[in-house]
């Protein structure tokens, strides 16, 4: 039943594509975007042999060699360092020294010792200092947002200089999605705290956040390193030398932190839920210390180039991206310690390889040049993409668009597609046309509260002012017998960043092939249109990052 329904849909859609006159046909008459090729790439990249492709490991390097040789076999030119397909990214990793973290609350003569993993957990091991140690008064700063233009000031009644700032994770629910995403980011919150003179940050959780992200997920896999990329001057990205501790508190830790506060923790939660700015002294001192071990190494982005055919436009580039790394091995689940990352993001990489192969074999070359970029360090904080976006192997101003693929879920026959970021730039209209051409319905962001537009590699390009899209499957499907939202919700709950994100021959690779075609058409139109893509006038990201 399931299979036959699916075959009919696929057949109907390929007929549609044939009549639409788009150039998706290979010489055999079959669609040139091959479900079988995507399946094969995923099968290899998600094999246990690659041990979860953690940045800096042999498993990741094997995956990189695989992608580089695929690029070579398509006839694409190397686009990395010194005529190779690799752009080496210099990294520092930091691993927490087990048992060396402590957090004391000092309230007059009374000292409370919080227990690591129970009351508190490091937000990230310290990447700057191997030993950090600070004793300071604590001030509370709502969501840690300081932004006159949106009339939200969480630092109004406090002086954070030399102090530790406690703040809620996320941003007010009432914020429109792109603002929510920007202000909810760790980098915004920590940078703002640093700008106000803070020496440490304690992150608190609202009940909604406790529901969204179970504490257990935050305390698992503590042995995995945090990372930052190193610039030539020795600076770290991200790196906040002023900060001596980034810690998350559980409810028990938060309540203890508020033991001397004039405002009870529950009232602070209520005000946060109402989105109200708030700031006050907590009347307590925190002594926190931690230790981490550092290691320096490099790990490559894999870069290939298809030179454009237009004498003028060929100096400009569209960058396709997909992250190649995953989270490696870790705490075993049902006896399985390998976090294979089939959907996250062997699938996106495989789809990008199909896009690359089709560009390389297209009868007419695109006008602009195309870069295909398999990224390292995404799971460690969008690091490989941030490195490339800040140190591109082509002139930065000549990058006109980024098209990213990450965790494209092949759980059902896809009839809807989402292009995250479509509402921000002229790329939205291009995506509309491409979707129509392959017979897919383009739908708006179905879960704005998940702030997906800032959670994958396109955001590194957005921060450099480059209009970007992140193509993903829609939530719903017209295919009979599939409940899209439930399948996605269950997958996110049971398999996201878990060993069960594995290769499965029942994955819907046909959907991956169609989405790859969709993504190909977006790039092809951008490559052949004289005018560069532009941010929409007055767009939030244009205001924040536009050049
Ligand atoms: Zn991931």
Coordinates of N, CA, C and O and ligand atoms in Angstrom, one line a residue, residues 323 326 344 378-379 407 496-497, ligand 1:
X323 N 26.8 20.6 6.0 CA 27.9 20.2 7.0 C 28.1 18.7 6.9 O 27.2 18.0 6.8
X326 N 29.5 15.4 12.3 CA 28.3 15.1 13.2 C 28.9 15.0 14.6 O 30.0 15.5 14.8
X344 N 21.4 13.9 9.8 CA 22.1 15.0 10.2 C 23.6 14.8 10.1 O 24.2 14.3 11.0
X378 N 30.2 22.2 12.2 CA 28.9 22.8 12.4 C 28.3 22.5 13.8 O 27.8 23.3 14.5
X379 N 28.5 21.2 14.1 CA 27.9 20.8 15.4 C 28.6 21.4 16.6 O 28.0 21.4 17.7
X407 N 20.1 18.4 7.6 CA 19.1 17.5 8.3 C 17.8 17.5 7.5 O 16.7 17.7 8.1
X496 N 17.0 12.6 17.0 CA 17.9 13.8 16.8 C 19.1 13.7 17.7 O 19.0 13.6 18.9
X497 N 20.3 13.7 17.1 CA 21.5 13.6 17.8 C 21.6 12.4 18.7 O 22.1 12.4 19.9
Ligands
LIG1 ZN1 23.1 18.3 14.2

